[in-house]
Amino acid sequence: MATLGLNDVKTGKKILHNGDPWIITEADFVKPGKGQAFTRIRIRNLKDGRTTEQTLKSSDSFEEADATDTDMQLSFIDGIGKERVWHFMNMETFEMVPASLAAMGDAWKWLKGEEECVVTLFNGGIVAVQAPKFVELKITETDPGVRGDTSGGGGKPATLETGAVVRVPLFVNQDEIIKVDTRTGEYDSRVK
């Protein structure tokens, strides 16, 4: 593994900190008028999602984490509740790798099966999953739409087939398929 010095610390780099893989989400180089320059970084733990800030002096260094991002397809979901396990398949080797609820983060809300996701692997196991930017899901429960309701104004909650709840315009009905932006968790459009 490579050692990262102060000049190598950039947003998006994966590092080892206390034995766990972390990703740098922010990196600010600070050169005060008096005293030594330093870098302030915000890092997020890839295993449990915790975030923290660190201040690095010019002599500090980190080990680069051996974490790789790869495209994998969700093959099937096993179990119920908090005991669920998502099984991802590498499309080149057809190897199956399980992911726990902690590794899934919020991605579980948007996945029903056969979606291609960006998966972060560390020591052969999945530590993070990114859902596709947009998914198409069926509404299983919502209040009925009334003739004359327009897209302006408020909205109403709708439960999707994966169990996620999103706000939709008043004219959207139950059993319709909608497009959802997984980055924000918001309704995008109806699918015809």
mmCIF file of C-alpha atoms in Angstrom:
data_model
loop_
_atom_site.group_PDB
_atom_site.id
_atom_site.type_symbol
_atom_site.label_atom_id
_atom_site.label_comp_id
_atom_site.label_asym_id
_atom_site.label_seq_id
_atom_site.Cartn_x
_atom_site.Cartn_y
_atom_site.Cartn_z
ATOM 1 C CA MET A 1 0.000 0.000 0.000
ATOM 2 C CA ALA A 2 1.156 3.484 -0.802
ATOM 3 C CA THR A 3 1.778 6.182 1.768
ATOM 4 C CA LEU A 4 0.023 9.479 1.130
ATOM 5 C CA GLY A 5 1.793 12.678 2.152
ATOM 6 C CA LEU A 6 0.209 16.063 2.646
ATOM 7 C CA ASN A 7 0.369 16.860 -1.107
ATOM 8 C CA ASP A 8 -1.445 13.604 -2.005
ATOM 9 C CA VAL A 9 -4.429 14.195 0.303
ATOM 10 C CA LYS A 10 -7.292 15.049 -2.057
ATOM 11 C CA THR A 11 -11.074 14.714 -2.095
ATOM 12 C CA GLY A 12 -12.128 11.213 -3.136
ATOM 13 C CA LYS A 13 -8.963 9.418 -1.946
ATOM 14 C CA LYS A 14 -9.483 6.333 0.203
ATOM 15 C CA ILE A 15 -7.239 6.068 3.266
ATOM 16 C CA LEU A 16 -6.678 3.732 6.210
ATOM 17 C CA HIS A 17 -7.400 5.323 9.588
ATOM 18 C CA ASN A 18 -7.460 3.185 12.763
ATOM 19 C CA GLY A 19 -7.551 0.047 10.588
ATOM 20 C CA ASP A 20 -10.746 1.012 8.735
ATOM 21 C CA PRO A 21 -11.165 2.375 5.193
ATOM 22 C CA TRP A 22 -12.195 6.047 5.049
ATOM 23 C CA ILE A 23 -12.864 8.358 2.114
ATOM 24 C CA ILE A 24 -11.816 12.005 2.084
ATOM 25 C CA THR A 25 -14.933 14.113 1.442
ATOM 26 C CA GLU A 26 -13.309 17.545 1.902
ATOM 27 C CA ALA A 27 -9.701 18.745 1.922
ATOM 28 C CA ASP A 28 -8.764 22.377 2.674
ATOM 29 C CA PHE A 29 -5.177 23.613 2.626
ATOM 30 C CA VAL A 30 -4.764 26.419 5.170
ATOM 31 C CA LYS A 31 -1.771 28.772 5.195
ATOM 32 C CA PRO A 32 -2.167 31.118 8.132
ATOM 33 C CA GLY A 33 -0.327 34.421 8.171
ATOM 34 C CA LYS A 34 1.765 33.241 11.080
ATOM 35 C CA GLY A 35 2.838 29.696 11.794
ATOM 36 C CA GLN A 36 3.032 26.495 9.803
ATOM 37 C CA ALA A 37 0.634 25.558 6.978
ATOM 38 C CA PHE A 38 -1.741 22.635 7.553
ATOM 39 C CA THR A 39 -4.512 20.715 5.832
ATOM 40 C CA ARG A 40 -7.960 20.204 7.364
ATOM 41 C CA ILE A 41 -9.809 17.158 6.042
ATOM 42 C CA ARG A 42 -13.273 15.713 6.583
ATOM 43 C CA ILE A 43 -13.361 11.929 6.258
ATOM 44 C CA ARG A 44 -16.227 9.397 6.171
ATOM 45 C CA ASN A 45 -15.879 5.808 7.376
ATOM 46 C CA LEU A 46 -16.788 3.453 4.523
ATOM 47 C CA LYS A 47 -17.953 0.724 6.937
ATOM 48 C CA ASP A 48 -20.380 2.599 9.174
ATOM 49 C CA GLY A 49 -20.764 6.064 7.602
ATOM 50 C CA ARG A 50 -19.388 8.072 10.557
ATOM 51 C CA THR A 51 -17.700 11.356 9.657
ATOM 52 C CA THR A 52 -14.920 13.193 11.438
ATOM 53 C CA GLU A 53 -12.490 16.035 10.867
ATOM 54 C CA GLN A 54 -8.715 15.792 11.056
ATOM 55 C CA THR A 55 -6.010 18.450 10.983
ATOM 56 C CA LEU A 56 -2.795 17.363 9.278
ATOM 57 C CA LYS A 57 0.638 18.901 9.666
ATOM 58 C CA SER A 58 3.179 18.739 6.848
ATOM 59 C CA SER A 59 4.894 15.772 8.542
ATOM 60 C CA ASP A 60 1.691 13.643 8.782
ATOM 61 C CA SER A 61 0.919 10.828 6.349
ATOM 62 C CA PHE A 62 -1.726 8.156 5.756
ATOM 63 C CA GLU A 63 -1.718 4.681 4.267
ATOM 64 C CA GLU A 64 -3.799 4.466 1.108
ATOM 65 C CA ALA A 65 -6.661 1.983 1.570
ATOM 66 C CA ASP A 66 -6.803 -0.997 -0.750
ATOM 67 C CA ALA A 67 -10.453 -0.241 -1.496
ATOM 68 C CA THR A 68 -11.636 -0.506 -5.085
ATOM 69 C CA ASP A 69 -14.826 0.638 -6.779
ATOM 70 C CA THR A 70 -16.335 -1.820 -9.234
ATOM 71 C CA ASP A 71 -19.638 -2.248 -11.082
ATOM 72 C CA MET A 72 -21.708 -5.143 -9.771
ATOM 73 C CA GLN A 73 -25.297 -6.236 -10.311
ATOM 74 C CA LEU A 74 -27.728 -6.897 -7.463
ATOM 75 C CA SER A 75 -28.646 -10.540 -7.921
ATOM 76 C CA PHE A 76 -31.065 -11.197 -5.048
ATOM 77 C CA ILE A 77 -32.028 -10.179 -1.512
ATOM 78 C CA ASP A 78 -32.078 -12.771 1.258
ATOM 79 C CA GLY A 79 -33.700 -12.590 4.718
ATOM 80 C CA ILE A 80 -36.072 -10.098 6.332
ATOM 81 C CA GLY A 81 -35.784 -6.941 8.443
ATOM 82 C CA LYS A 82 -32.348 -6.110 9.810
ATOM 83 C CA GLU A 83 -31.133 -9.609 8.912
ATOM 84 C CA ARG A 84 -31.419 -8.920 5.167
ATOM 85 C CA VAL A 85 -28.416 -9.621 2.978
ATOM 86 C CA TRP A 86 -27.998 -8.233 -0.536
ATOM 87 C CA HIS A 87 -26.047 -10.472 -2.917
ATOM 88 C CA PHE A 88 -24.099 -8.748 -5.701
ATOM 89 C CA MET A 89 -22.621 -10.463 -8.752
ATOM 90 C CA ASN A 90 -19.446 -9.425 -10.522
ATOM 91 C CA MET A 91 -20.508 -9.344 -14.187
ATOM 92 C CA GLU A 92 -17.075 -10.441 -15.440
ATOM 93 C CA THR A 93 -16.253 -13.312 -13.055
ATOM 94 C CA PHE A 94 -19.833 -14.152 -11.949
ATOM 95 C CA GLU A 95 -18.562 -14.211 -8.352
ATOM 96 C CA MET A 96 -21.238 -13.501 -5.698
ATOM 97 C CA VAL A 97 -20.401 -11.129 -2.819
ATOM 98 C CA PRO A 98 -22.851 -10.462 0.065
ATOM 99 C CA ALA A 99 -23.496 -6.984 1.512
ATOM 100 C CA SER A 100 -24.891 -6.235 4.973
ATOM 101 C CA LEU A 101 -27.364 -3.482 5.889
ATOM 102 C CA ALA A 102 -24.474 -1.342 7.209
ATOM 103 C CA ALA A 103 -22.662 -1.595 3.857
ATOM 104 C CA MET A 104 -25.839 -0.757 1.938
ATOM 105 C CA GLY A 105 -26.364 2.603 3.689
ATOM 106 C CA ASP A 106 -29.401 4.279 2.092
ATOM 107 C CA ALA A 107 -29.000 2.385 -1.195
ATOM 108 C CA TRP A 108 -31.345 -0.401 0.021
ATOM 109 C CA LYS A 109 -34.318 1.970 -0.351
ATOM 110 C CA TRP A 110 -33.911 2.083 -4.124
ATOM 111 C CA LEU A 111 -32.934 -1.483 -5.067
ATOM 112 C CA LYS A 112 -35.348 -4.305 -5.917
ATOM 113 C CA GLY A 113 -33.058 -6.552 -7.993
ATOM 114 C CA GLU A 114 -30.950 -6.627 -11.159
ATOM 115 C CA GLU A 115 -29.773 -2.999 -10.853
ATOM 116 C CA GLU A 116 -26.142 -2.229 -11.612
ATOM 117 C CA CYS A 117 -24.457 -0.442 -8.726
ATOM 118 C CA VAL A 118 -21.012 0.924 -7.933
ATOM 119 C CA VAL A 119 -19.712 -1.235 -5.087
ATOM 120 C CA THR A 120 -16.656 -0.475 -2.915
ATOM 121 C CA LEU A 121 -14.695 -3.601 -2.003
ATOM 122 C CA PHE A 122 -12.215 -3.744 0.902
ATOM 123 C CA ASN A 123 -10.407 -6.974 1.866
ATOM 124 C CA GLY A 124 -12.756 -8.945 -0.397
ATOM 125 C CA GLY A 125 -15.960 -7.696 1.260
ATOM 126 C CA ILE A 126 -18.415 -4.959 0.341
ATOM 127 C CA VAL A 127 -18.115 -1.858 2.535
ATOM 128 C CA ALA A 128 -20.243 0.603 0.518
ATOM 129 C CA VAL A 129 -22.885 0.533 -2.240
ATOM 130 C CA GLN A 130 -23.989 3.410 -4.491
ATOM 131 C CA ALA A 131 -27.394 2.970 -6.113
ATOM 132 C CA PRO A 132 -27.894 4.085 -9.737
ATOM 133 C CA LYS A 133 -28.612 7.836 -10.010
ATOM 134 C CA PHE A 134 -32.193 7.215 -11.157
ATOM 135 C CA VAL A 135 -34.453 4.203 -10.534
ATOM 136 C CA GLU A 136 -37.958 3.347 -11.710
ATOM 137 C CA LEU A 137 -40.193 1.981 -8.957
ATOM 138 C CA LYS A 138 -43.889 1.189 -8.615
ATOM 139 C CA ILE A 139 -46.050 3.004 -6.058
ATOM 140 C CA THR A 140 -47.695 0.471 -3.749
ATOM 141 C CA GLU A 141 -49.588 2.887 -1.505
ATOM 142 C CA THR A 142 -50.677 6.526 -1.740
ATOM 143 C CA ASP A 143 -53.808 8.630 -1.421
ATOM 144 C CA PRO A 144 -55.886 8.661 -4.616
ATOM 145 C CA GLY A 145 -55.411 11.530 -7.037
ATOM 146 C CA VAL A 146 -58.368 13.808 -7.665
ATOM 147 C CA ARG A 147 -59.270 15.278 -11.051
ATOM 148 C CA GLY A 148 -57.995 18.829 -11.235
ATOM 149 C CA ASP A 149 -54.966 18.284 -8.987
ATOM 150 C CA THR A 150 -51.944 19.897 -10.621
ATOM 151 C CA SER A 151 -48.231 19.582 -10.104
ATOM 152 C CA GLY A 152 -48.101 22.978 -8.385
ATOM 153 C CA GLY A 153 -48.652 23.278 -4.682
ATOM 154 C CA GLY A 154 -48.019 20.536 -2.185
ATOM 155 C CA GLY A 155 -47.553 16.856 -2.541
ATOM 156 C CA LYS A 156 -48.388 13.622 -0.806
ATOM 157 C CA PRO A 157 -46.356 10.718 0.545
ATOM 158 C CA ALA A 158 -46.132 7.561 -1.562
ATOM 159 C CA THR A 159 -44.770 4.172 -0.477
ATOM 160 C CA LEU A 160 -42.715 2.437 -3.161
ATOM 161 C CA GLU A 161 -42.320 -1.298 -3.796
ATOM 162 C CA THR A 162 -38.985 -1.301 -1.930
ATOM 163 C CA GLY A 163 -40.546 0.238 1.203
ATOM 164 C CA ALA A 164 -39.104 3.735 0.675
ATOM 165 C CA VAL A 165 -41.419 6.719 1.061
ATOM 166 C CA VAL A 166 -41.126 9.737 -1.258
ATOM 167 C CA ARG A 167 -43.235 12.860 -1.788
ATOM 168 C CA VAL A 168 -45.055 12.880 -5.116
ATOM 169 C CA PRO A 169 -47.362 15.429 -6.812
ATOM 170 C CA LEU A 170 -51.076 15.147 -6.051
ATOM 171 C CA PHE A 171 -51.945 13.793 -9.533
ATOM 172 C CA VAL A 172 -49.791 10.633 -9.181
ATOM 173 C CA ASN A 173 -51.816 7.509 -8.347
ATOM 174 C CA GLN A 174 -51.221 4.107 -6.790
ATOM 175 C CA ASP A 175 -49.755 1.367 -9.082
ATOM 176 C CA GLU A 176 -48.018 3.971 -11.272
ATOM 177 C CA ILE A 177 -44.316 3.669 -11.985
ATOM 178 C CA ILE A 178 -42.242 6.739 -11.135
ATOM 179 C CA LYS A 179 -38.641 7.791 -11.647
ATOM 180 C CA VAL A 180 -36.775 8.712 -8.437
ATOM 181 C CA ASP A 181 -33.452 10.537 -8.033
ATOM 182 C CA THR A 182 -31.557 8.347 -5.524
ATOM 183 C CA ARG A 183 -29.064 11.099 -4.641
ATOM 184 C CA THR A 184 -31.787 13.333 -3.183
ATOM 185 C CA GLY A 185 -34.586 10.799 -2.635
ATOM 186 C CA GLU A 186 -37.015 12.976 -4.574
ATOM 187 C CA TYR A 187 -39.628 12.277 -7.227
ATOM 188 C CA ASP A 188 -38.390 13.078 -10.753
ATOM 189 C CA SER A 189 -41.176 12.067 -13.163
ATOM 190 C CA ARG A 190 -43.787 9.486 -14.119
ATOM 191 C CA VAL A 191 -42.767 6.647 -16.417
ATOM 192 C CA LYS A 192 -45.131 6.071 -19.356
#
